[in-house]
Coordinates of C-alpha atoms and ligand atoms in Angstrom, one line a residue:
X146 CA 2.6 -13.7 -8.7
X147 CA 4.1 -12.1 -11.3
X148 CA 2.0 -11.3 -14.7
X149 CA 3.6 -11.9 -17.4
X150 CA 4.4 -9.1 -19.9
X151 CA 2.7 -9.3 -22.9
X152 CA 2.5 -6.8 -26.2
X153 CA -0.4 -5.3 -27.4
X154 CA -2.2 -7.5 -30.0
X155 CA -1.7 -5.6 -33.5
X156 CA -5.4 -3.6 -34.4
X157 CA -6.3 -3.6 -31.0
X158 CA -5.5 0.1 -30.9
X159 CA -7.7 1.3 -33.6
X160 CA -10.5 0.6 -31.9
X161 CA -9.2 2.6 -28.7
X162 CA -8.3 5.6 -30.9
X163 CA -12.0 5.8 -32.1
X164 CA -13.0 5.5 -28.5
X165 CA -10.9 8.1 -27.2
X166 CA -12.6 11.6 -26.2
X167 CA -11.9 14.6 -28.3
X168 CA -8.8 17.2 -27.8
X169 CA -6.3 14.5 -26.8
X170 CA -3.1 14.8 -28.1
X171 CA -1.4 11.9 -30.6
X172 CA 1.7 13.5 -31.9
X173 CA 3.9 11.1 -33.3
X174 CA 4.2 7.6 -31.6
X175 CA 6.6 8.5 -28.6
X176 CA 9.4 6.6 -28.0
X177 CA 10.8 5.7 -24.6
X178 CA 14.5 5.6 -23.9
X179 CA 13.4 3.5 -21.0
X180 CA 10.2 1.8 -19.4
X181 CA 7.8 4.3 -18.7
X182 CA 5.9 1.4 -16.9
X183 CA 8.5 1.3 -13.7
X184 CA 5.3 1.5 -11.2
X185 CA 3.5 -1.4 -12.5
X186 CA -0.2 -1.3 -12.8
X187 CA -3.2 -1.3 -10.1
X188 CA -7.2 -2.0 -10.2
X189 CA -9.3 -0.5 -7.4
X190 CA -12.7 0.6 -6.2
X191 CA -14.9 -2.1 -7.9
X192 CA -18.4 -1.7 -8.6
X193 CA -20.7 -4.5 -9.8
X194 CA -20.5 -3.1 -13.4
X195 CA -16.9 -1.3 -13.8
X196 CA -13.6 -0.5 -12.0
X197 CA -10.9 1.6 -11.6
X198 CA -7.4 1.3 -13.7
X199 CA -4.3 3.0 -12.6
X200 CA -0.7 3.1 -14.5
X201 CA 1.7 5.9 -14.0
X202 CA 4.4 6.8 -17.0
X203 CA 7.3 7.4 -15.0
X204 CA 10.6 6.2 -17.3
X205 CA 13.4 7.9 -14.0
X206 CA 10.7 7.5 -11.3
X207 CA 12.8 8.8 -8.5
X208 CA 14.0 11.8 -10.3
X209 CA 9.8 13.5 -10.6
X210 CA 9.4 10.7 -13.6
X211 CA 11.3 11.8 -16.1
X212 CA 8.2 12.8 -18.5
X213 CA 8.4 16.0 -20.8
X214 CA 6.3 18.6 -19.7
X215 CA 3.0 17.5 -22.1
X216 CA 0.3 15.2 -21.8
X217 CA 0.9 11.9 -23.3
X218 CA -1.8 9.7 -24.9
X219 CA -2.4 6.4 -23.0
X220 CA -4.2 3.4 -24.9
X221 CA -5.9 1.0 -22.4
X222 CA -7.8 -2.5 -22.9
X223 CA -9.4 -4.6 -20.8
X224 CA -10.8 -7.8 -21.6
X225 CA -12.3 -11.5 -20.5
X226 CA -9.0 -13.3 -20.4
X227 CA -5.9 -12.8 -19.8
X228 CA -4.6 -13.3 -23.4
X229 CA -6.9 -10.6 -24.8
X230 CA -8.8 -12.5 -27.1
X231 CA -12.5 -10.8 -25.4
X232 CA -11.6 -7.8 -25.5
X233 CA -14.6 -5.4 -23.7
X234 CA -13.6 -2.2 -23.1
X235 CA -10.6 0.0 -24.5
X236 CA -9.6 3.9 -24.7
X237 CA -7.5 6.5 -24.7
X238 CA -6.6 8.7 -22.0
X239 CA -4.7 11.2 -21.1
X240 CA -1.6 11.3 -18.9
X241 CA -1.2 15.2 -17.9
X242 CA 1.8 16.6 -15.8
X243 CA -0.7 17.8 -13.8
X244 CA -0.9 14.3 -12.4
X245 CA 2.9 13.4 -12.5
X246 CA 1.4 11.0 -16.1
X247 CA -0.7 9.0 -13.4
X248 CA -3.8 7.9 -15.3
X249 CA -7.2 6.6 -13.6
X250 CA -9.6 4.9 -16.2
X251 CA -13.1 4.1 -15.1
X252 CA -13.7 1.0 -16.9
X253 CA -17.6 0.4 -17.4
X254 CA -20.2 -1.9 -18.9
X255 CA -18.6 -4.9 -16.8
X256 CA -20.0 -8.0 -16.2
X257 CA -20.6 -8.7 -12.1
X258 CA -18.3 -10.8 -9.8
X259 CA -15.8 -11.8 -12.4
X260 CA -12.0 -11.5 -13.3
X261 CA -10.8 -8.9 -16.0
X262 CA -7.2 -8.7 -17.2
X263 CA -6.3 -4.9 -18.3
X264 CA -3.3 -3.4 -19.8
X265 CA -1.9 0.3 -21.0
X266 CA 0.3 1.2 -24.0
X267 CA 2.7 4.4 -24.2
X268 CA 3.8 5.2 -27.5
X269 CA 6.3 1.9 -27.7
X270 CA 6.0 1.0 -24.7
X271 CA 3.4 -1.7 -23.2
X272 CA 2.6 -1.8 -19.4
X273 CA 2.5 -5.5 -17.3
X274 CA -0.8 -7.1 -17.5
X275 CA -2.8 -6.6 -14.1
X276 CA -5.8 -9.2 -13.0
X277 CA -8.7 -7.4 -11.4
X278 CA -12.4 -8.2 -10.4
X279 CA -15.8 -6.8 -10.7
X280 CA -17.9 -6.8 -7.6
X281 CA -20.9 -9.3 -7.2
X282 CA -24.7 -8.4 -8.0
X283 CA -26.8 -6.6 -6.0
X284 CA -29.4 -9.1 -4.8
X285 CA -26.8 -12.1 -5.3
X286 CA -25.0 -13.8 -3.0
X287 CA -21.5 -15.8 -3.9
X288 CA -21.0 -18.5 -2.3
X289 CA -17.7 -16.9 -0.2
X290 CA -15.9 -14.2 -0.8
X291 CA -12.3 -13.5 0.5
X292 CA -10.3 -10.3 1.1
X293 CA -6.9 -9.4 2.6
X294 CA -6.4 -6.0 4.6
X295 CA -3.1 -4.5 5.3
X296 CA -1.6 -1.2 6.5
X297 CA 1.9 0.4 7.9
X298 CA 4.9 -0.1 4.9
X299 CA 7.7 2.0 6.5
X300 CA 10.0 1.1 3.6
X301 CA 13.2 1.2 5.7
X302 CA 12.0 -1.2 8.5
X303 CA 11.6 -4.4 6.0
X304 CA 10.7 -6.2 3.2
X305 CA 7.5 -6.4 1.6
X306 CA 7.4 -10.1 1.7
X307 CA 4.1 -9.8 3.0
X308 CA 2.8 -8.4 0.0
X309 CA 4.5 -11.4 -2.3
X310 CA 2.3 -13.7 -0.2
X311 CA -0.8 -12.0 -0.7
X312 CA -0.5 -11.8 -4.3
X313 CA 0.3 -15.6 -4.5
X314 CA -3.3 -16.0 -2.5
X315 CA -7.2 -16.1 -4.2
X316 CA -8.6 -13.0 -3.0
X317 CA -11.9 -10.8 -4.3
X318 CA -10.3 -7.4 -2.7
X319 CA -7.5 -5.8 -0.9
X320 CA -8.4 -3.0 1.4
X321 CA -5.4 -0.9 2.6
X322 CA -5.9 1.1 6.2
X323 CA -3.0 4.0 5.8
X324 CA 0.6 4.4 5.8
X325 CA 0.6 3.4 2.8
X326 CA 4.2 5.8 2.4
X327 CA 6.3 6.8 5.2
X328 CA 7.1 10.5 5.6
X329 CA 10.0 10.2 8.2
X330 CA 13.1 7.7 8.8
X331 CA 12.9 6.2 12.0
X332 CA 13.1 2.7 14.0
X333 CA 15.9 0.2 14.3
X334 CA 17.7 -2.5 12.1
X335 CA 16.6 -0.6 8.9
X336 CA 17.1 -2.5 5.9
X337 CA 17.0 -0.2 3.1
X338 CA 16.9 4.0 3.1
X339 CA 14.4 6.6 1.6
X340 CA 17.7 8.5 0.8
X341 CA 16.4 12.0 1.0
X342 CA 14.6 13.9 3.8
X343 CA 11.0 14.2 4.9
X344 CA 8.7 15.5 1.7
X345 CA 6.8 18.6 2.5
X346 CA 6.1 19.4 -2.0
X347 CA 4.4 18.0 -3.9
X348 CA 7.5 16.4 -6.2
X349 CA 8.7 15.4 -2.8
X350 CA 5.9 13.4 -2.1
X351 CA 5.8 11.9 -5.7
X352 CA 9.4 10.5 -5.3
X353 CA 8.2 8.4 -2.2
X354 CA 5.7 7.0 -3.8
X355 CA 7.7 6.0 -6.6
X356 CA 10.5 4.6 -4.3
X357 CA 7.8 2.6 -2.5
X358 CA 5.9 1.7 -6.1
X359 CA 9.2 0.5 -7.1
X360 CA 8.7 -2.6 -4.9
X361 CA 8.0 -5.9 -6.9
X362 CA 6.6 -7.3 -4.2
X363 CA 3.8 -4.2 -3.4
X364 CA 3.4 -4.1 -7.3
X365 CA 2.6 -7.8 -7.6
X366 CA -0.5 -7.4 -5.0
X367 CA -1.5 -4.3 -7.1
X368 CA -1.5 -6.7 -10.4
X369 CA -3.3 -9.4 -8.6
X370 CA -6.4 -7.8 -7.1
X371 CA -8.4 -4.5 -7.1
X372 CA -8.1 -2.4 -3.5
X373 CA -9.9 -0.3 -1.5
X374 CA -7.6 2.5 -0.1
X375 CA -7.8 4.8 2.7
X376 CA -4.6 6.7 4.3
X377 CA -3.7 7.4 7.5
X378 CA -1.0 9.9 9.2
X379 CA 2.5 9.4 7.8
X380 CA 0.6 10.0 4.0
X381 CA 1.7 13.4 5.1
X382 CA 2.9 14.0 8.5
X383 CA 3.1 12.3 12.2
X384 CA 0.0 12.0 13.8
X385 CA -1.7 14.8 12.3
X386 CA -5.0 15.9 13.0
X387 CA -7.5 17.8 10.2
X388 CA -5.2 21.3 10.2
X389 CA -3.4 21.0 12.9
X390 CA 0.4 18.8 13.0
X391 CA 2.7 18.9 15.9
X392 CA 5.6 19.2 13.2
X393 CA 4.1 22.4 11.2
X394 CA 2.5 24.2 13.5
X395 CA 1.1 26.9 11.1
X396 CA -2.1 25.5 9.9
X397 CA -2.1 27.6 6.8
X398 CA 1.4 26.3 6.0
X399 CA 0.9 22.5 7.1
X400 CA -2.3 22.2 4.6
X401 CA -0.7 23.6 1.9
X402 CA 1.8 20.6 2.4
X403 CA -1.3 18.2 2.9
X404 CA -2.4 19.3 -0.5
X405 CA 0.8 18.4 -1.9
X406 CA 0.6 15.2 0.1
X407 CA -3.1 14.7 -0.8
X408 CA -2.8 15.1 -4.7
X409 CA 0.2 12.6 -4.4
X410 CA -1.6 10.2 -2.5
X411 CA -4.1 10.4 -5.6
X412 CA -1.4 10.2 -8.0
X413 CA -0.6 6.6 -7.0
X414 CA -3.6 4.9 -5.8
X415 CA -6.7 3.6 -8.3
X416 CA -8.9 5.8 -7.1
X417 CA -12.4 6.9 -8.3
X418 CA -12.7 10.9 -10.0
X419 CA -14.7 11.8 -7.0
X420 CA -11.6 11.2 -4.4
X421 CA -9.3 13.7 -6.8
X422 CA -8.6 16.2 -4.3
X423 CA -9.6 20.2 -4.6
X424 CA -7.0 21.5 -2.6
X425 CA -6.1 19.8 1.0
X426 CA -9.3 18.5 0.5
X427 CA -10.3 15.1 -1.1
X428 CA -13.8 13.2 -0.2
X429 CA -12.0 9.6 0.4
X430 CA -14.5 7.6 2.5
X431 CA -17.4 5.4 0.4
X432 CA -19.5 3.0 0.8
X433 CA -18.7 -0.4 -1.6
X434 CA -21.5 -3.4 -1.9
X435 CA -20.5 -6.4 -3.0
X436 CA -23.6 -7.9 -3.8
X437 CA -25.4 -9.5 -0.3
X438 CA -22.9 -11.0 1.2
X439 CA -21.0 -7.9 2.2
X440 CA -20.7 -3.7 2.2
X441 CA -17.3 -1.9 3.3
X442 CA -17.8 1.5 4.7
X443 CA -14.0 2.7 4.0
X444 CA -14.2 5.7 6.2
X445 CA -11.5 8.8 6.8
X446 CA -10.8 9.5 10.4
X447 CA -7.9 12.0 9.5
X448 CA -9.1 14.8 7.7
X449 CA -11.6 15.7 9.7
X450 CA -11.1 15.1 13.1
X451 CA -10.6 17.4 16.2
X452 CA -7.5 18.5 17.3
X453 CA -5.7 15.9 19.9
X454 CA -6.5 16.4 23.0
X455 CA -4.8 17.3 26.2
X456 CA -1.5 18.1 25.0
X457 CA -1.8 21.8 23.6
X458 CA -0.6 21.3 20.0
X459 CA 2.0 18.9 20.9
X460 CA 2.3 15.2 20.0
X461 CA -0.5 12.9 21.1
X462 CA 1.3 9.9 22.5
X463 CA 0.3 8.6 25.6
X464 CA -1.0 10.8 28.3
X465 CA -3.1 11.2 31.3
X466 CA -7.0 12.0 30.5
X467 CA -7.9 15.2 31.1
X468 CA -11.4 17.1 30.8
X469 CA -11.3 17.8 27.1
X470 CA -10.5 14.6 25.8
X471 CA -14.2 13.6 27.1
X472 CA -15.9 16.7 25.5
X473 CA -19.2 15.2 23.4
X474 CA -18.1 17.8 20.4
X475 CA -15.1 15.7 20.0
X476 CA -14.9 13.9 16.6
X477 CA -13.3 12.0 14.7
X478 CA -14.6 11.7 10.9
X479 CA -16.5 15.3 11.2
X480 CA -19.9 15.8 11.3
X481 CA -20.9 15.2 7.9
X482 CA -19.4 11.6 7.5
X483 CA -20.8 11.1 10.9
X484 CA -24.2 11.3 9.5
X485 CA -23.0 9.8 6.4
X486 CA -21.9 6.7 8.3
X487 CA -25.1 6.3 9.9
X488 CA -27.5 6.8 6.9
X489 CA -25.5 4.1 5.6
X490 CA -25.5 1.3 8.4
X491 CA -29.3 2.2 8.6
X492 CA -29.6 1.1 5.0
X493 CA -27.2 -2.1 5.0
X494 CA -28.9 -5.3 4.6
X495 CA -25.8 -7.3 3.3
X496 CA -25.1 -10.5 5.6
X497 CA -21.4 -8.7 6.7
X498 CA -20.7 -4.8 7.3
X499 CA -17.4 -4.2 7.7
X500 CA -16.0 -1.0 8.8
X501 CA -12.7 -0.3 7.5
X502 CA -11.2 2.2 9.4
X503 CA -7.5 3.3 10.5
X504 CA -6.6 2.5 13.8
X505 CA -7.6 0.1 16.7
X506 CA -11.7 1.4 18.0
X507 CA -11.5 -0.8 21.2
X508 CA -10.6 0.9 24.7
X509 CA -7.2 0.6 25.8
X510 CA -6.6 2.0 29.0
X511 CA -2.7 1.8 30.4
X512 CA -2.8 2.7 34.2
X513 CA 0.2 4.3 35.7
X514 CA -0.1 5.1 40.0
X515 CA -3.3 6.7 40.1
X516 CA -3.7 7.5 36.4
X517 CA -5.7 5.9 34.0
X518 CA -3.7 7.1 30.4
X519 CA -4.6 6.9 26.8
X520 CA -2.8 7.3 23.3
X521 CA -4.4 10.2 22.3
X522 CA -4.3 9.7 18.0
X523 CA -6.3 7.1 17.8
X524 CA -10.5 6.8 19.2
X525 CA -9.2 6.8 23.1
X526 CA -8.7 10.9 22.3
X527 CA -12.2 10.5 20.4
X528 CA -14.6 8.3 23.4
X529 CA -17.8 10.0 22.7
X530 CA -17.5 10.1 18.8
X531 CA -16.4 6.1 19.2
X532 CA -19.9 5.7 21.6
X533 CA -22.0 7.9 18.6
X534 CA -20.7 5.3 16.1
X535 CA -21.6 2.1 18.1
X536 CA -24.8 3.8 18.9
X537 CA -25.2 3.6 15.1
X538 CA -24.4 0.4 15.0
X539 CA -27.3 -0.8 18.1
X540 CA -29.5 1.7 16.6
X541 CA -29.5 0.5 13.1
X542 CA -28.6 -3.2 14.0
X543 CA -26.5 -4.0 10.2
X544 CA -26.6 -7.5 10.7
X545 CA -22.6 -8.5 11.8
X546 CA -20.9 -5.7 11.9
X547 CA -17.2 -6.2 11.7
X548 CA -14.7 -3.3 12.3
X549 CA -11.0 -3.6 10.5
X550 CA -8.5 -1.3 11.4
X551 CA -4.9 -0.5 11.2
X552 CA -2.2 1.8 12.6
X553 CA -1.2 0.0 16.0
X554 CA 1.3 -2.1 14.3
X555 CA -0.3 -5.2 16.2
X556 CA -2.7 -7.7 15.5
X557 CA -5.6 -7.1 17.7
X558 CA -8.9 -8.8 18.5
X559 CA -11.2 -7.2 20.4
X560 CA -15.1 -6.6 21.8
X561 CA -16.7 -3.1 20.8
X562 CA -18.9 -2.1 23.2
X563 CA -20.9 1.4 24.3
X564 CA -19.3 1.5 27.6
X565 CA -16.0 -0.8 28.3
X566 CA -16.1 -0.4 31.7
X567 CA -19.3 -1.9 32.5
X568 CA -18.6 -5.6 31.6
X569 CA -22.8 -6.0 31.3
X570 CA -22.8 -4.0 28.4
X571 CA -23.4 -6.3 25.4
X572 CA -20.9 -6.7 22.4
X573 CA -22.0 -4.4 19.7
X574 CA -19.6 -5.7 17.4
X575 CA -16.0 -7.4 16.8
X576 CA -12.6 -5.6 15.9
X577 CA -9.6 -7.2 14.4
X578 CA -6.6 -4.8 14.0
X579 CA -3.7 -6.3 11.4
X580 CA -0.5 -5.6 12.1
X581 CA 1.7 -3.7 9.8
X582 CA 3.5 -4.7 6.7
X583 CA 6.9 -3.7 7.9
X584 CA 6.5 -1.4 10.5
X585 CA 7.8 -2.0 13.6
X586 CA 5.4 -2.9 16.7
X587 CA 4.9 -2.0 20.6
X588 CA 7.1 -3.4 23.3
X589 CA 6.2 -7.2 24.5
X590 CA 6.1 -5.1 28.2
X591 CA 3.8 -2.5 26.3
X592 CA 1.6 -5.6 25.0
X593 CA 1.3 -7.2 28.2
X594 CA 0.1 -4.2 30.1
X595 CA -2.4 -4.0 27.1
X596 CA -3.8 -7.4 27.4
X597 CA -3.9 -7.1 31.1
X598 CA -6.0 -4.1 31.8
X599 CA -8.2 -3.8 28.9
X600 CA -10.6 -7.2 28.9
X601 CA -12.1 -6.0 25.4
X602 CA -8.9 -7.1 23.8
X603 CA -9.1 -10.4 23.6
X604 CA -5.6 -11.1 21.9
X605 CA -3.1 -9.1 21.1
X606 CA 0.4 -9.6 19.4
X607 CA 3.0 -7.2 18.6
X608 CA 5.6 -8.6 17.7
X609 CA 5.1 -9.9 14.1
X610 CA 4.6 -8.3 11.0
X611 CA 2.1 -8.9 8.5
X612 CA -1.7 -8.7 7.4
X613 CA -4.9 -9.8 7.7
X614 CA -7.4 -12.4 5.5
X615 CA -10.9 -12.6 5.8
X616 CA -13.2 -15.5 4.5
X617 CA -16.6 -14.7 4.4
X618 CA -19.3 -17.1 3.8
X619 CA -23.4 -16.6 4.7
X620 CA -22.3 -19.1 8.0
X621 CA -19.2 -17.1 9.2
X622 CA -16.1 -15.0 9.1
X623 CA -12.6 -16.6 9.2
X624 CA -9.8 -14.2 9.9
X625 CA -6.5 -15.4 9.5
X626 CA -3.4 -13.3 11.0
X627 CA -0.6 -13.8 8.4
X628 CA 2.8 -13.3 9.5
X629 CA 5.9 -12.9 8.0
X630 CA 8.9 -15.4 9.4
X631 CA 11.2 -12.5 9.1
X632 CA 11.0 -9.5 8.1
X633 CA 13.9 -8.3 8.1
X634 CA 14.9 -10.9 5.0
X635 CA 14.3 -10.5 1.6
X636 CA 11.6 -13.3 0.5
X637 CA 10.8 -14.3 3.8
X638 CA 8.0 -16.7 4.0
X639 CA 4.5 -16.2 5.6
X640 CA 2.2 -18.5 8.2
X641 CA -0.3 -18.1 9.8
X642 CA 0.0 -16.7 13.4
X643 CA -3.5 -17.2 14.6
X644 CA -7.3 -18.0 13.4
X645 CA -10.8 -16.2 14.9
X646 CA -14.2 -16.9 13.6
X647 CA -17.4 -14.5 14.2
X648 CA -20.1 -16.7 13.2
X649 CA -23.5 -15.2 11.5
X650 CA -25.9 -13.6 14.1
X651 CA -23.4 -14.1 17.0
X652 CA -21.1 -10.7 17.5
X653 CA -17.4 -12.0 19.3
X654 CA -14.7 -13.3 18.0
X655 CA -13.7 -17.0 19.2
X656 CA -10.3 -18.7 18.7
X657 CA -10.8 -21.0 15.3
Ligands
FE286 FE1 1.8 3.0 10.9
CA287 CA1 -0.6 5.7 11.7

């Protein structure tokens, strides 16, 4: 879908002006040589009474944004329909060059579990219209709510046809699992370039975003929906883990490039003030509630995680276990949102939890001779911090706990479990892994061997490109694998590749 563009109603900015906090600065109304609006507009991190709205004034996006060196008053509205008649909230803020002009307006004094339409105004310029919508209630329960998650847009590899599917779909939510930029050229058939190098500053890192903002396609999904975001790796280098990277291997050195990173990654995405980043650092994982029917815990498992295991500072890939890889101090989201995690799947009492994570949590073993190997990035290098979460999870019993994930550029399906080997061990609760938007997937040989040793997967398919939807009602989950035909072709269409139901109070997927 895409919103039409529409200008400001006359008189609608006076009452943003009185609005507007003190000490911003309205010089005389600026005027654009070109759209400062090239990155389109984005909703995010919904709460029963307000959300989050994101523009970025960037009038030569690839060139650092083409902004003078000032902060720039932006007006903003939102209102009940999509002409602006009801209007309900408007301001100012500010667009500061600390923040590349990226602005990140906490809308409040919503009404629950409806649409909003919300727009920004530069000087002359007037942003696209973007749809967005408030979560439900506590203590109600809508009838069904849908959501789409997706993850993996290596920019060179395809199109983001994928996304122009989504945003032609009813959906409550979009929840993004990482890779949301691509650091590094690589894979086959690429269709389009990044042009320049790997980023390592921070206007480095800006300039990707913008190229990959540019997208109609990825812009149109941002219009239609509010997300939920979490990165992975390639938001600032290959596989890295907390401090340590394979490809800068002076810690001091890599997180001054992951603060860069970080503060980009913040730049773009409608996130809340509490995920700005201080430094490399940046509190990302949350807990959102949408009304009874269902809570996301959006976790981290990058930032603070142990270093890989087993290969001595080099690249994780996939490698025979050894000793450490099993050690119980092992973790993957750190300590702190350890505990976090569990204080909040004791409190959950919403009919679905889903735990939105990066990567695939099931086991996947790949025997070679004598050799029982593991990919060493994702919760195989991370066993006893994967057991210490599902121990949360039978401990705290959230009634259906569903875990989305990312990363392996496959869709997956599989059983969680304590132990995988013992097949006694009951189901704690059921995974489903979307494949990537563009990014290329595993070998059909590499799938095979998947599917064949490793019983907890109960599908697997990497050769298709795509996301995920989920349709929740109080009776069940439907999740639909949507893949793109082609993606290789611009405006490719999207079917559906394969449908699983969890139904309420029974944990496993079946076929639909
Ligand atoms: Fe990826
Ligand atoms: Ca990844």
């Amino acid at each position: 879908m895409r919103l039409p563009r529409r200008r400001f109603l006359a008189g609608s900015l006076a009452a943003g002006a009185i609005a507007g906090p003190a000490g911003i600065v309205r010089g005389q109304p600026l005027a654009f040589a070109s759209d400062p609006f090239t990155l389109g507009v984005a909703s995010g991190s919904p709460r029963e009474d307000g959300v989050v709205l994101w523009t970025r004034l960037a009038p030569r996006p690839l060139e650092g944004g083409g902004m003078p060196d000032s902060p720039v008053a932006v007006d903003w509205q939102i209102a009940e329909d999509e002409r602006f008649a009801r209007v309900v909230g408007s301001g100012i803020a500010q667009a500061s060059p600390e923040l590349a002009h990226a602005v990140h307006v906490e809308a409040k004094g919503l009404r629950p579990g409806r649409h909003y339409w919300y727009r920004f105004r530069a000087g002359d310029a007037s942003s696209p219209i973007g749809r967005t919508r408030t979560a439900p209630a506590a203590g109600s329960t809508p009838s069904q709510f849908r959501f789409a998650f997706a993850s993996c847009q290596q920019y060179e590899q395809g199109y983001f046809s994928a996304y122009r599917d989504m945003a032609k779909r009813d959906l409550d939510l979009v929840v993004h699992l990482g890779d949301y930029i691509y650091e590094k050229t690589w894979g086959s058939q690429l269709v389009r370039q990044h042009g320049v190098g790997i980023p390592t500053t921070l206007p480095e890192f800006r300039d990707r975003y913008a190229l990959y903002k540019l997208d109609p396609d990825l812009q149109a999904a941002h219009a239609a929906f509010p997300w939920l975001a979490t990165w992975d790796d390639h938001e600032v280098a290959d596989d890295y883990a907390n401090d340590r990277s394979y490809t800068t291997r002076d810690p001091a050195q890599f997180m001054k490039m992951r603060a860069a990173a970080y503060q980009a990654y913040y730049e773009h995405l409608p996130l809340p003030a509490s995920a700005r980043p201080r430094g490399p650092f940046a509190t990302i994982y949350e807990r959102y509630r949408f009304g009874d029917m269902l809570d996301v815990m959006l976790l981290d498992d990058r930032q603070y995680r142990s270093a890989s295991a087993c290969v001595g500072g080099g690249r994780p890939g996939t490698v025979p276990d050894c000793p450490e890889r099993t050690l119980e101090a092992r973790t993957m989201l750190g300590m702190q949102q350890e505990q976090w995690l569990d204080r909040q799947l004791a409190a959950t009492n919403a009919r679905w939890t889903i735990v939105a994570q990066q990567t695939l949590m099931a086991e996947l073993v790949r025997p070679k001779e004598n050799e029982r190997r593991f990919w060493l990035d994702g919760w195989d290098g991370y066993p006893n911090a994967r057991r210490r979460l599902l121990e949360s999870i039978a401990t705290h019993k959230p009634r259906n706990p569903v875990v989305i994930g990312g990363d392996r550029h496959a869709f997956f399906v599989a059983d969680l479990k304590r132990d995988f080997a013992q097949a006694s061990e009951p189901v704690l609760a059921s995974e489903f892994v979307g494949t990537s938007i563009t990014s290329q997937g595993p070998s059909a040989a590499s799938m095979e061997q998947a599917l064949k040793f490793n019983p907890q997967l109960k599908y697997g398919r990497g050769d298709r490109r795509g996301y995920a939807t989920v349709d929740l009602t109080a009776a069940r989950c439907i999740v639909g694998f949507e893949a793109v035909d082609d993606v290789k072709q611009k405006d490719s269409a999207v079917h559906r590749l394969a449908t699983f139901v969890v139904e309420d109070g029974v944990t496993g997927a079946k076929p639909a």
